[in-house]
Amino acid sequence: MTPSHCASQAQVNVWRSVGDVASFHPSSVVGKQDRRAVNGCTACEVRETSFCGALQKDELGALARIHKRSELQADASLFYEGDPADSIATVTSGLVRLVKLLADGRRQVLRFVAPGEYFGFNISETFGYSAESVIPSIVCQFPISGLERICGIYPDLQWRLFVLARQELDRQQEHIVLLGRNSIPERLAAFLLHWASIENGADASRRPLMLPMRRADVADYLGTTVETVARTLTHFRRQQLISLPSCNMVVFRDFDRLCALAQGENGTC
Amino acid sequence: MTPSHCASQAQVNVWRSVGDVASFHPSSVVGKQDRRAVNGCTACEVRETSFCGALQKDELGALARIHKRSELQADASLFYEGDPADSIATVTSGLVRLVKLLADGRRQVLRFVAPGEYFGFNISETFGYSAESVIPSIVCQFPISGLERICGIYPDLQWRLFVLARQELDRQQEHIVLLGRNSIPERLAAFLLHWASIENGADASRRPLMLPMRRADVADYLGTTVETVARTLTHFRRQQLISLPSCNMVVFRDFDRLCALAQGENGTC
DNA sequence: CGCCTACTTGAATTCCTTCAACGAATGTGG
DNA sequence: CCACATTCGTTGAAGGAATTCAAGTAGGCG
């Protein structure tokens, strides 16, 4: 993953769509620097982890025909809160945050969507949140109407969608417990560990962790403030739990103790 | 709904199952005081609001054959955290709470499940929470394996299940925002209003609201403590927002102002 | 080089929790 | 029938964790 810069992330709400619902076809050739588009879904880098992964050739073709691919620059919006919720999306590269804004400006980050993960399963007619790229990202959208039609033809595609929605329920449930019953240090520890396992998998404890999002994003994800996030990170550093070579890089110095903290042992540090 | 008593709700973890997966059939006759069982699903009181609602006769029969009905006395558990998550359930009468326990005893109530609503969509192999009745309740469970089989035969049943899971995603999302970004008075106001609309629908503002759950349940749902819930209710009462004829009954005195509070206007009261 | 943004740190304040006591309602056993 | 134990709910006082307000630092970019 490309490390982002601490500063200078201008708010730009522009997105470019590459191929749309009508014209896109897996075999159509797009710009040379974008190998993914050349072979369409077949060469998609998250194909193994996606619901498309287990598809037969004809199913994949049907999906490819309805999908819409968007390239987002950093801090661009794919859609806004209130837009018609007519499609399910997956991130193929980059990182997307789902953000709910309250009337008085308070902000809740509902989720960071990593490559291979899905979002937009909500049932409401309009999205209850906006989807914004944290870093330059590529997103693939599938219209619900098209999915429903294809699901009629390929029943187990539908079951896979059901499974994805249910995975999302588990994720949200963890988030609820985190916000409802964990102290801020616990929340931050859990966040770092969760994020590390997504980024680095089994190597999470050894590899340095890049945090592409801003402090404000972390704070709004954890239900707290930038200041508290900064303070708690400093606290972790002083306790030798982590070190911070730069503000976007976390090196784990005592992974086990951080795990214990995330599990709720000595929640005040 | 039967009002519960303030005190003396002994913890009883016993449940009776009426009819099981193998032997139950819609036409089988059970005790005379239980009219619902006599006609099976056809006479189910939540049939209109359930996913069974739109079913054809044969679909309903297929569902009836795999379903398992349980009667729970107050504070009984349908299942515990860690039990194999092999079925989706619906509450047909009463009220069920889904509870997640942390290692050190902290408790998070994930949801109160009202009649006609579903739970257990989670994808994990084991439940991440226990399901307990708040008041005497009847719950109907459908094994996932059986559902998957039936869905192969009736594809739009599967789409309806998908829709239910997605509704649940929306609900949880609101809960996340509530816990992450709302003050305690805001959370409690939102809780009362949400609950009132479930119980009394359009009449919510005029009808008194019965709260069958304990203060501790409300507190653990809202991520706070019993004392704070009691204090905040007193606060609402002093501000003429509500009155409390008994500890389980809320009468709305200024519904609009309570709505405004829940929306975030003047969150500290 | 200076501006802008993000991040960090400090001090004061606020909100909420914790600890403790008390009242009300229910159920039990003598 | 009444004393007693138990549980739930309410209220008060003290303490603490996190927020708010404010200032200062660091790094990137024009």
Coordinates of C-alpha atoms (C1' of nucleotides) in Angstrom, one line a residue:
Chain A
M1 CA 0.0 0.0 0.0
T2 CA 1.2 3.5 -0.8
P3 CA 1.9 5.6 2.3
S4 CA 0.0 8.8 2.3
H5 CA 1.3 12.1 3.3
C6 CA 0.6 13.7 6.7
A7 CA -0.5 16.9 5.2
S8 CA -1.9 18.3 2.0
Q9 CA -4.9 16.1 1.4
A10 CA -7.1 18.5 -0.3
Q11 CA -10.8 17.8 -0.3
V12 CA -11.7 16.9 -3.9
N13 CA -15.0 15.5 -4.7
V14 CA -14.5 14.4 -8.2
W15 CA -14.7 10.9 -9.5
R16 CA -13.9 9.4 -12.8
S17 CA -15.8 6.4 -14.1
V18 CA -14.0 4.0 -16.3
G19 CA -16.5 1.9 -18.3
D20 CA -20.2 2.2 -17.4
V21 CA -23.1 -0.1 -17.1
A22 CA -24.0 0.0 -20.8
S23 CA -20.7 0.0 -22.6
F24 CA -18.3 -2.0 -20.4
H25 CA -17.3 -5.4 -21.6
P26 CA -14.6 -7.6 -20.1
S27 CA -12.7 -7.8 -23.4
S28 CA -12.8 -4.1 -24.1
V29 CA -9.3 -2.5 -24.0
V30 CA -8.7 0.6 -21.9
G31 CA -5.5 2.6 -21.2
K32 CA -2.3 0.5 -21.2
Q33 CA -1.3 1.5 -17.7
D34 CA -4.4 -0.2 -16.3
R35 CA -3.8 -3.9 -16.9
R36 CA -6.9 -4.7 -14.8
A37 CA -9.3 -3.3 -17.3
V38 CA -7.7 -5.0 -20.2
N39 CA -8.8 -8.4 -19.1
G40 CA -11.8 -7.2 -17.1
C41 CA -12.8 -9.2 -14.1
T42 CA -10.6 -12.1 -15.1
A43 CA -7.5 -10.2 -14.1
C44 CA -9.1 -8.3 -11.2
E45 CA -6.6 -8.4 -8.3
V46 CA -9.2 -9.1 -5.7
R47 CA -10.9 -11.8 -7.6
E48 CA -9.8 -14.6 -5.3
T49 CA -11.2 -12.9 -2.2
S50 CA -14.4 -11.5 -3.8
F51 CA -17.8 -13.1 -4.3
C52 CA -16.9 -13.2 -7.9
G53 CA -14.1 -15.6 -6.9
A54 CA -16.0 -18.8 -7.2
L55 CA -17.9 -17.9 -10.3
Q56 CA -18.2 -19.9 -13.5
K57 CA -17.2 -18.2 -16.7
D58 CA -20.7 -17.3 -17.8
E59 CA -21.6 -16.0 -14.3
L60 CA -18.6 -13.8 -14.4
G61 CA -19.5 -12.5 -17.8
A62 CA -23.0 -11.7 -16.6
L63 CA -21.6 -9.8 -13.6
A64 CA -19.0 -8.0 -15.8
R65 CA -21.7 -6.8 -18.1
I66 CA -23.6 -5.0 -15.2
H67 CA -20.6 -3.7 -13.3
K68 CA -19.3 -0.2 -13.3
R69 CA -15.7 0.7 -12.4
S70 CA -14.7 3.9 -10.8
E71 CA -11.3 5.4 -10.1
L72 CA -11.3 7.8 -7.2
Q73 CA -8.5 10.2 -6.3
A74 CA -7.7 10.7 -2.7
D75 CA -10.6 12.2 -0.7
A76 CA -13.1 11.9 -3.5
S77 CA -16.6 10.7 -3.0
L78 CA -18.1 7.7 -4.8
F79 CA -21.6 8.7 -3.5
Y80 CA -23.1 10.9 -0.8
E81 CA -25.5 10.3 2.0
G82 CA -29.0 10.5 0.5
D83 CA -28.0 9.3 -2.9
P84 CA -30.2 6.4 -4.2
A85 CA -28.9 3.2 -2.8
D86 CA -29.1 1.1 -6.0
S87 CA -25.8 -0.8 -6.0
I88 CA -23.4 -3.0 -4.0
A89 CA -19.8 -2.2 -4.4
T90 CA -16.4 -3.7 -3.8
V91 CA -13.0 -2.0 -3.4
T92 CA -10.4 -3.4 -5.7
S93 CA -7.5 -1.2 -4.7
G94 CA -7.0 1.7 -2.3
L95 CA -9.1 2.3 0.8
V96 CA -12.6 3.7 1.2
R97 CA -14.3 5.1 4.3
L98 CA -18.0 5.1 4.9
V99 CA -19.0 8.3 6.7
K100 CA -22.3 9.4 8.4
L101 CA -22.7 13.1 9.1
L102 CA -25.0 14.4 11.8
A103 CA -26.9 17.6 11.5
D104 CA -24.5 19.6 13.7
G105 CA -21.4 18.4 12.0
R106 CA -20.5 15.4 14.2
R107 CA -19.2 12.7 12.1
Q108 CA -19.1 8.9 12.4
V109 CA -16.9 6.7 10.3
L110 CA -18.9 3.5 10.0
R111 CA -16.2 1.5 8.3
F112 CA -13.0 1.4 6.4
V113 CA -13.4 -0.8 3.4
A114 CA -10.2 -2.6 2.3
P115 CA -9.6 -4.2 -1.1
G116 CA -11.7 -7.3 -1.6
E117 CA -14.4 -6.1 0.9
Y118 CA -17.9 -5.1 0.0
F119 CA -20.2 -2.3 1.0
G120 CA -23.7 -1.0 0.1
F121 CA -25.8 -3.9 1.3
N122 CA -28.1 -1.5 3.2
I123 CA -31.8 -1.9 2.4
S124 CA -32.9 1.7 2.5
E125 CA -33.8 3.5 -0.7
T126 CA -31.0 6.0 -0.1
F127 CA -27.6 5.6 1.4
G128 CA -27.3 6.5 5.0
Y129 CA -23.7 7.5 4.6
S130 CA -21.2 8.7 2.0
A131 CA -18.4 6.6 0.5
E132 CA -15.1 8.5 0.2
S133 CA -11.7 7.3 -0.8
V134 CA -9.0 7.7 1.8
I135 CA -6.2 7.2 -0.8
P136 CA -6.5 6.8 -4.6
S137 CA -8.9 3.9 -5.0
I138 CA -10.7 1.8 -7.5
V139 CA -14.2 0.7 -6.8
C140 CA -16.4 -1.7 -8.7
Q141 CA -20.2 -1.3 -8.4
F142 CA -23.0 -3.7 -9.2
P143 CA -26.6 -2.4 -9.6
I144 CA -28.9 -4.3 -7.2
S145 CA -31.5 -4.7 -10.0
G146 CA -29.0 -6.4 -12.2
L147 CA -27.8 -8.6 -9.3
E148 CA -31.3 -9.6 -8.5
R149 CA -31.8 -10.6 -12.1
I150 CA -28.6 -12.6 -12.3
C151 CA -29.3 -14.2 -9.0
G152 CA -32.4 -15.7 -10.5
I153 CA -30.2 -17.4 -13.0
Y154 CA -27.3 -18.4 -10.7
P155 CA -28.9 -19.2 -7.3
D156 CA -25.7 -19.8 -5.4
L157 CA -24.4 -16.4 -6.4
Q158 CA -27.3 -15.2 -4.3
W159 CA -26.3 -17.3 -1.4
R160 CA -22.8 -15.8 -1.6
L161 CA -24.3 -12.3 -1.5
F162 CA -26.3 -13.4 1.6
V163 CA -23.1 -14.6 3.2
L164 CA -21.3 -11.3 2.5
A165 CA -24.1 -9.4 4.1
R166 CA -24.0 -11.6 7.1
Q167 CA -20.2 -11.2 7.4
E168 CA -20.9 -7.5 7.5
L169 CA -23.3 -8.0 10.3
D170 CA -20.6 -9.6 12.4
R171 CA -18.2 -6.7 11.7
Q172 CA -20.8 -4.1 12.7
Q173 CA -21.6 -6.1 15.8
E174 CA -17.9 -5.9 16.9
H175 CA -18.0 -2.2 16.2
I176 CA -21.1 -1.8 18.5
V177 CA -19.4 -3.6 21.4
L178 CA -16.2 -1.5 20.8
L179 CA -18.1 1.8 21.0
G180 CA -20.5 0.7 23.7
R181 CA -18.3 -1.0 26.2
N182 CA -14.6 -0.4 25.6
S183 CA -12.5 2.4 26.9
I184 CA -10.6 4.6 24.4
P185 CA -7.3 2.9 24.9
E186 CA -9.0 -0.5 24.3
R187 CA -10.7 0.8 21.2
L188 CA -7.5 2.2 19.7
A189 CA -5.6 -1.0 20.5
A190 CA -8.3 -3.1 18.9
F191 CA -8.3 -0.8 15.9
L192 CA -4.5 -1.1 15.4
L193 CA -4.6 -4.9 15.8
H194 CA -7.6 -5.3 13.5
W195 CA -6.1 -3.1 10.9
A196 CA -2.7 -4.8 11.2
S197 CA -4.3 -8.2 10.6
I198 CA -6.1 -6.9 7.5
E199 CA -2.9 -5.3 6.1
N200 CA -0.3 -7.8 7.1
G201 CA -2.2 -11.0 8.0
A202 CA -0.1 -13.5 10.0
D203 CA 2.8 -11.1 9.9
A204 CA 0.9 -8.5 11.7
S205 CA 3.0 -8.5 14.8
R206 CA 6.3 -8.2 13.0
R207 CA 5.6 -5.9 10.1
P208 CA 5.3 -2.1 10.5
L209 CA 1.7 -0.9 10.0
M210 CA 0.9 1.9 7.6
L211 CA -2.2 4.0 8.6
P212 CA -3.3 5.7 5.4
M213 CA -6.2 7.5 7.2
R214 CA -6.0 10.7 9.1
R215 CA -6.3 11.0 12.9
A216 CA -9.7 12.5 12.4
D217 CA -10.8 9.4 10.6
V218 CA -9.6 7.1 13.3
A219 CA -11.2 9.3 16.0
D220 CA -14.5 9.4 14.2
Y221 CA -14.4 5.6 13.7
L222 CA -13.7 5.1 17.4
G223 CA -16.2 7.6 18.7
T224 CA -13.6 10.0 20.1
T225 CA -11.6 13.1 19.1
V226 CA -8.3 13.7 17.3
E227 CA -6.7 14.9 20.5
T228 CA -7.6 11.8 22.4
V229 CA -6.3 9.6 19.6
A230 CA -3.0 11.5 19.5
R231 CA -2.7 11.4 23.3
T232 CA -3.5 7.7 23.5
L233 CA -0.9 6.9 20.8
T234 CA 1.7 8.9 22.7
H235 CA 0.6 6.9 25.8
F236 CA 1.2 3.6 24.0
R237 CA 4.6 4.9 22.8
R238 CA 5.6 5.9 26.3
Q239 CA 4.5 2.5 27.6
Q240 CA 6.7 0.8 24.9
L241 CA 3.7 -0.8 23.3
I242 CA 4.5 0.7 19.9
S243 CA 6.8 3.2 18.3
L244 CA 5.9 5.8 15.8
P245 CA 8.6 6.4 13.2
S246 CA 6.2 8.7 11.4
C247 CA 2.6 9.8 12.1
N248 CA 1.3 7.2 9.6
M249 CA 3.5 4.3 10.7
V250 CA 3.1 2.1 13.7
V251 CA 5.7 -0.4 14.7
F252 CA 4.6 -2.9 17.3
R253 CA 7.0 -3.3 20.2
D254 CA 4.9 -5.4 22.5
F255 CA 2.2 -7.1 20.5
D256 CA 1.0 -9.4 23.2
R257 CA 0.4 -6.6 25.7
L258 CA -1.4 -4.6 23.1
C259 CA -3.6 -7.7 22.5
A260 CA -4.3 -8.0 26.2
L261 CA -5.3 -4.3 26.3
A262 CA -7.6 -4.7 23.3
Q263 CA -9.2 -7.7 25.1
G264 CA -10.0 -5.5 28.1
E265 CA -7.2 -6.2 30.5
N266 CA -6.4 -2.9 32.3
G267 CA -8.4 -0.7 30.0
T268 CA -7.0 2.5 31.4
C269 CA -3.4 1.5 30.6
Chain B
M1 CA -48.0 -6.4 26.3
T2 CA -47.9 -7.5 29.9
P3 CA -46.1 -5.1 32.2
S4 CA -43.3 -6.8 34.1
H5 CA -42.5 -6.3 37.7
C6 CA -39.8 -4.0 39.0
A7 CA -38.3 -6.6 41.2
S8 CA -38.0 -10.3 41.5
Q9 CA -37.1 -11.4 38.1
A10 CA -35.1 -14.5 39.0
Q11 CA -32.5 -15.7 36.6
V12 CA -33.9 -19.0 35.1
N13 CA -32.1 -20.5 32.3
V14 CA -34.5 -23.1 31.2
W15 CA -36.4 -23.4 28.0
R16 CA -39.1 -25.6 26.8
S17 CA -39.3 -26.6 23.2
V18 CA -42.7 -27.2 21.7
G19 CA -42.4 -29.4 18.7
D20 CA -39.0 -30.0 17.2
V21 CA -37.3 -30.2 13.8
A22 CA -38.2 -33.8 13.2
S23 CA -41.7 -34.2 14.7
F24 CA -43.4 -30.8 14.1
H25 CA -46.0 -30.5 11.6
P26 CA -48.4 -27.6 11.0
S27 CA -51.5 -29.8 11.6
S28 CA -50.3 -31.4 14.8
V29 CA -52.4 -30.5 17.8
V30 CA -50.8 -29.1 20.9
G31 CA -52.3 -27.9 24.2
K32 CA -55.6 -26.0 23.9
Q33 CA -54.4 -22.8 25.4
D34 CA -51.9 -22.4 22.6
R35 CA -54.0 -21.6 19.6
R36 CA -50.9 -20.8 17.5
A37 CA -49.6 -24.3 17.5
V38 CA -52.9 -25.8 16.5
N39 CA -52.8 -24.3 13.0
G40 CA -49.0 -24.0 12.8
C41 CA -47.6 -21.2 10.8
T42 CA -50.9 -20.4 9.1
A43 CA -52.2 -18.9 12.4
C44 CA -48.9 -17.4 13.5
E45 CA -49.6 -13.9 14.8
V46 CA -46.6 -12.4 13.1
R47 CA -47.1 -14.0 9.7
E48 CA -47.9 -10.8 8.0
T49 CA -44.7 -9.0 9.0
S50 CA -42.4 -12.0 8.7
F51 CA -40.5 -13.3 5.7
C52 CA -43.0 -16.2 5.8
G53 CA -45.7 -13.6 5.0
A54 CA -45.5 -13.7 1.2
L55 CA -45.1 -17.4 1.0
Q56 CA -47.1 -19.8 -1.1
K57 CA -48.7 -22.7 0.6
D58 CA -46.0 -25.2 -0.3
E59 CA -43.2 -22.9 0.7
L60 CA -44.9 -22.4 4.0
G61 CA -45.2 -26.1 4.4
A62 CA -41.5 -26.6 3.7
L63 CA -40.6 -23.9 6.3
A64 CA -43.0 -25.3 8.8
R65 CA -41.3 -28.7 8.5
I66 CA -37.9 -27.4 9.4
H67 CA -38.9 -24.9 12.1
K68 CA -38.6 -25.3 15.8
R69 CA -40.7 -23.4 18.2
S70 CA -39.5 -22.5 21.8
E71 CA -41.4 -21.0 24.6
L72 CA -39.2 -19.1 27.0
Q73 CA -40.1 -17.9 30.5
A74 CA -38.8 -14.5 31.6
D75 CA -35.0 -14.2 31.6
A76 CA -34.5 -17.6 30.1
S77 CA -31.8 -18.2 27.4
L78 CA -32.6 -19.5 24.0
F79 CA -28.9 -20.0 23.3
Y80 CA -25.6 -18.8 24.8
E81 CA -22.6 -17.0 23.3
G82 CA -20.4 -19.7 21.8
D83 CA -23.2 -22.1 20.9
P84 CA -23.1 -23.3 17.3
A85 CA -24.8 -20.6 15.1
D86 CA -26.9 -22.9 13.0
S87 CA -30.2 -21.2 12.8
I88 CA -32.1 -18.0 12.1
A89 CA -34.8 -17.1 14.5
T90 CA -37.9 -14.9 14.8
V91 CA -39.8 -13.7 17.8
T92 CA -43.5 -14.4 17.6
S93 CA -44.4 -13.0 20.9
G94 CA -42.7 -11.4 23.9
L95 CA -39.3 -9.7 23.7
V96 CA -35.8 -11.0 23.3
R97 CA -32.5 -9.3 24.1
L98 CA -29.2 -10.2 22.4
V99 CA -26.4 -9.9 24.9
K100 CA -22.6 -9.9 24.5
L101 CA -20.5 -10.5 27.6
L102 CA -16.9 -9.3 27.9
A103 CA -14.3 -11.2 29.9
D104 CA -14.5 -8.9 32.9
G105 CA -18.2 -8.8 33.1
R106 CA -19.0 -5.8 31.0
R107 CA -22.2 -6.3 29.1
Q108 CA -23.4 -5.0 25.8
V109 CA -27.0 -5.5 24.8
L110 CA -26.8 -5.6 21.0
R111 CA -30.5 -5.5 20.3
F112 CA -34.0 -5.9 21.6
V113 CA -35.9 -8.2 19.2
A114 CA -39.6 -7.4 19.0
P115 CA -42.2 -9.8 17.6
G116 CA -42.0 -10.2 13.8
E117 CA -38.3 -9.3 13.8
Y118 CA -35.4 -11.7 13.0
F119 CA -32.1 -12.5 14.5
G120 CA -29.2 -14.9 14.1
F121 CA -28.1 -13.9 10.6
N122 CA -24.5 -13.8 11.7
I123 CA -22.0 -15.8 9.6
S124 CA -19.7 -17.1 12.4
E125 CA -19.8 -20.7 13.3
T126 CA -20.8 -19.8 16.8
F127 CA -23.0 -17.1 18.2
G128 CA -21.2 -14.0 19.4
Y129 CA -24.0 -13.3 21.9
S130 CA -26.6 -15.0 23.9
A131 CA -30.3 -14.6 23.3
E132 CA -32.4 -14.1 26.4
S133 CA -36.1 -13.4 26.9
V134 CA -36.9 -10.2 28.6
I135 CA -40.5 -11.3 29.3
P136 CA -42.1 -14.7 28.5
S137 CA -41.6 -15.1 24.8
I138 CA -42.1 -17.5 21.9
V139 CA -39.3 -17.9 19.4
C140 CA -39.3 -19.7 16.1
Q141 CA -36.0 -21.1 14.8
F142 CA -35.1 -22.2 11.2
P143 CA -31.9 -24.2 10.7
I144 CA -29.6 -22.6 8.2
S145 CA -29.0 -25.9 6.4
G146 CA -32.7 -26.4 5.9
L147 CA -33.1 -22.8 4.8
E148 CA -30.3 -23.2 2.2
R149 CA -32.0 -26.3 0.9
I150 CA -35.4 -24.7 0.6
C151 CA -33.9 -21.6 -0.9
G152 CA -32.7 -23.7 -3.7
I153 CA -36.3 -24.6 -4.5
Y154 CA -37.9 -21.2 -3.8
P155 CA -35.4 -18.6 -5.0
D156 CA -37.3 -15.5 -3.9
L157 CA -37.4 -16.8 -0.4
Q158 CA -33.7 -16.4 -0.5
W159 CA -33.9 -12.9 -1.7
R160 CA -36.3 -12.1 1.2
L161 CA -33.8 -13.5 3.6
F162 CA -31.1 -11.3 2.0
V163 CA -33.5 -8.3 2.4
L164 CA -33.9 -9.2 6.1
A165 CA -30.2 -9.3 6.7
R166 CA -29.8 -6.0 5.0
Q167 CA -32.5 -4.4 7.2
E168 CA -30.5 -5.7 10.1
L169 CA -27.4 -3.9 8.7
D170 CA -29.3 -0.6 8.7
R171 CA -30.5 -1.1 12.3
Q172 CA -27.0 -1.9 13.5
Q173 CA -25.6 1.1 11.6
E174 CA -28.0 3.4 13.6
H175 CA -26.8 1.8 16.8
I176 CA -23.2 2.5 15.8
V177 CA -23.9 6.2 15.3
L178 CA -25.9 6.3 18.5
L179 CA -23.0 4.9 20.5
G180 CA -20.2 6.6 18.7
R181 CA -21.5 10.1 18.3
N182 CA -24.5 10.8 20.6
S183 CA -24.6 12.0 24.2
I184 CA -26.4 10.0 26.8
P185 CA -29.5 12.1 26.8
E186 CA -29.6 11.9 23.0
R187 CA -29.2 8.1 23.1
L188 CA -31.9 7.7 25.7
A189 CA -34.3 10.0 23.9
A190 CA -33.7 8.1 20.6
F191 CA -34.2 4.8 22.4
L192 CA -37.5 5.9 23.9
L193 CA -38.8 7.2 20.5
H194 CA -37.6 4.2 18.6
W195 CA -39.1 1.9 21.1
A196 CA -42.4 3.8 21.1
S197 CA -42.7 3.6 17.4
I198 CA -42.2 -0.1 17.4
E199 CA -44.7 -0.6 20.2
N200 CA -47.3 2.0 19.2
G201 CA -46.6 2.9 15.6
A202 CA -48.2 6.1 14.5
D203 CA -49.8 6.5 18.0
A204 CA -46.4 6.7 19.6
S205 CA -46.7 10.2 20.7
R206 CA -50.1 9.8 22.4
R207 CA -49.9 6.3 23.9
P208 CA -48.0 5.6 27.1
L209 CA -45.0 3.4 26.5
M210 CA -44.3 0.2 28.4
L211 CA -40.6 -0.6 29.0
P212 CA -40.5 -4.3 29.7
M213 CA -36.7 -4.4 30.1
R214 CA -34.8 -3.4 33.2
R215 CA -32.7 -0.3 33.6
A216 CA -29.6 -2.4 33.3
D217 CA -30.7 -3.6 29.9
V218 CA -31.3 -0.1 28.7
A219 CA -28.0 1.0 30.1
D220 CA -26.1 -1.9 28.5
Y221 CA -27.9 -1.2 25.2
L222 CA -26.9 2.5 25.3
G223 CA -23.4 2.0 26.5
T224 CA -23.9 3.6 29.9
T225 CA -24.8 2.7 33.5
V226 CA -28.1 2.1 35.4
E227 CA -27.5 5.2 37.5
T228 CA -27.1 7.4 34.4
V229 CA -30.2 6.0 32.9
A230 CA -32.2 6.7 36.0
R231 CA -30.7 10.2 36.4
T232 CA -31.4 11.0 32.8
L233 CA -35.0 9.8 33.0
T234 CA -35.4 12.0 36.1
H235 CA -33.9 14.8 34.1
F236 CA -36.4 14.3 31.3
R237 CA -39.2 14.3 33.9
R238 CA -38.0 17.5 35.5
Q239 CA -37.9 19.1 32.1
Q240 CA -41.5 18.1 31.4
L241 CA -40.4 15.9 28.5
I242 CA -42.0 12.8 30.0
S243 CA -43.7 11.6 33.1
L244 CA -43.1 8.3 34.8
P245 CA -46.3 6.9 36.4
S246 CA -44.3 3.8 37.3
C247 CA -40.7 2.7 36.6
N248 CA -41.7 0.7 33.6
M249 CA -44.1 3.3 32.1
V250 CA -43.2 6.4 30.1
V251 CA -45.8 9.0 29.1
F252 CA -44.7 11.6 26.6
R253 CA -45.4 15.1 27.6
D254 CA -43.4 16.9 24.9
F255 CA -42.8 14.5 22.1
D256 CA -41.5 17.1 19.7
R257 CA -38.8 18.4 22.0
L258 CA -37.8 14.8 22.7
C259 CA -37.5 14.2 19.0
A260 CA -35.4 17.4 18.7
L261 CA -33.2 16.1 21.5
A262 CA -32.8 12.7 19.8
Q263 CA -31.8 14.5 16.6
G264 CA -29.0 16.2 18.4
E265 CA -30.4 19.6 19.3
N266 CA -28.9 20.6 22.6
G267 CA -27.6 17.2 23.5
T268 CA -26.9 18.1 27.1
C269 CA -30.5 19.0 27.8
Chain C
dC1 C1' 10.6 30.9 2.4
dG2 C1' 6.1 31.2 4.1
dC3 C1' 1.5 29.1 4.1
dC4 C1' -1.4 25.4 5.0
dT5 C1' -2.8 21.3 7.1
dA6 C1' -2.2 17.7 10.1
dC7 C1' -0.5 16.3 14.4
dT8 C1' 0.8 17.0 19.2
dT9 C1' 0.7 18.7 23.8
dG10 C1' -1.1 21.4 27.9
dA11 C1' -4.7 23.2 30.9
dA12 C1' -9.4 23.7 32.3
dT13 C1' -13.8 22.0 32.2
dT14 C1' -17.6 18.8 31.7
dC15 C1' -19.8 14.8 31.5
dC16 C1' -20.2 10.5 33.1
dT17 C1' -18.9 6.9 36.3
dT18 C1' -18.1 4.9 40.7
dC19 C1' -19.2 4.3 45.3
dA20 C1' -22.6 4.5 48.7
dA21 C1' -27.0 4.9 50.9
dC22 C1' -31.8 4.6 50.8
dG23 C1' -36.7 3.5 49.3
dA24 C1' -40.1 0.6 47.1
dA25 C1' -41.9 -3.8 45.7
dT26 C1' -41.8 -8.8 45.8
dG27 C1' -41.3 -13.1 47.8
dT28 C1' -40.2 -16.2 51.8
dG29 C1' -40.4 -18.4 56.1
dG30 C1' -41.7 -18.5 60.7
Chain D
dC1 C1' -49.7 -11.9 59.1
dC2 C1' -45.4 -9.8 59.7
dA3 C1' -40.2 -9.7 59.8
dC4 C1' -36.6 -10.4 56.7
dA5 C1' -34.0 -10.9 52.5
dT6 C1' -33.5 -9.7 47.8
dT7 C1' -33.7 -7.1 43.8
dC8 C1' -34.5 -3.0 41.3
dG9 C1' -34.6 1.8 41.0
dT10 C1' -33.3 6.4 42.6
dT11 C1' -30.4 9.9 44.5
dG12 C1' -26.1 12.2 46.4
dA13 C1' -21.2 13.0 46.6
dA14 C1' -16.6 12.2 45.0
dG15 C1' -13.6 11.1 41.5
dG16 C1' -11.9 10.3 36.9
dA17 C1' -11.7 9.9 32.0
dA18 C1' -12.3 12.3 28.0
dT19 C1' -13.5 16.6 25.7
dT20 C1' -12.9 21.4 24.7
dC21 C1' -10.2 25.2 24.1
dA22 C1' -5.8 26.9 23.0
dA23 C1' -1.1 27.0 21.7
dG24 C1' 2.8 25.1 19.5
dT25 C1' 5.4 21.8 16.2
dA26 C1' 6.4 19.4 11.9
dG27 C1' 6.2 18.5 7.1
dG28 C1' 4.7 19.3 2.3
dC29 C1' 3.9 22.4 -1.4
dG30 C1' 3.3 26.6 -4.0

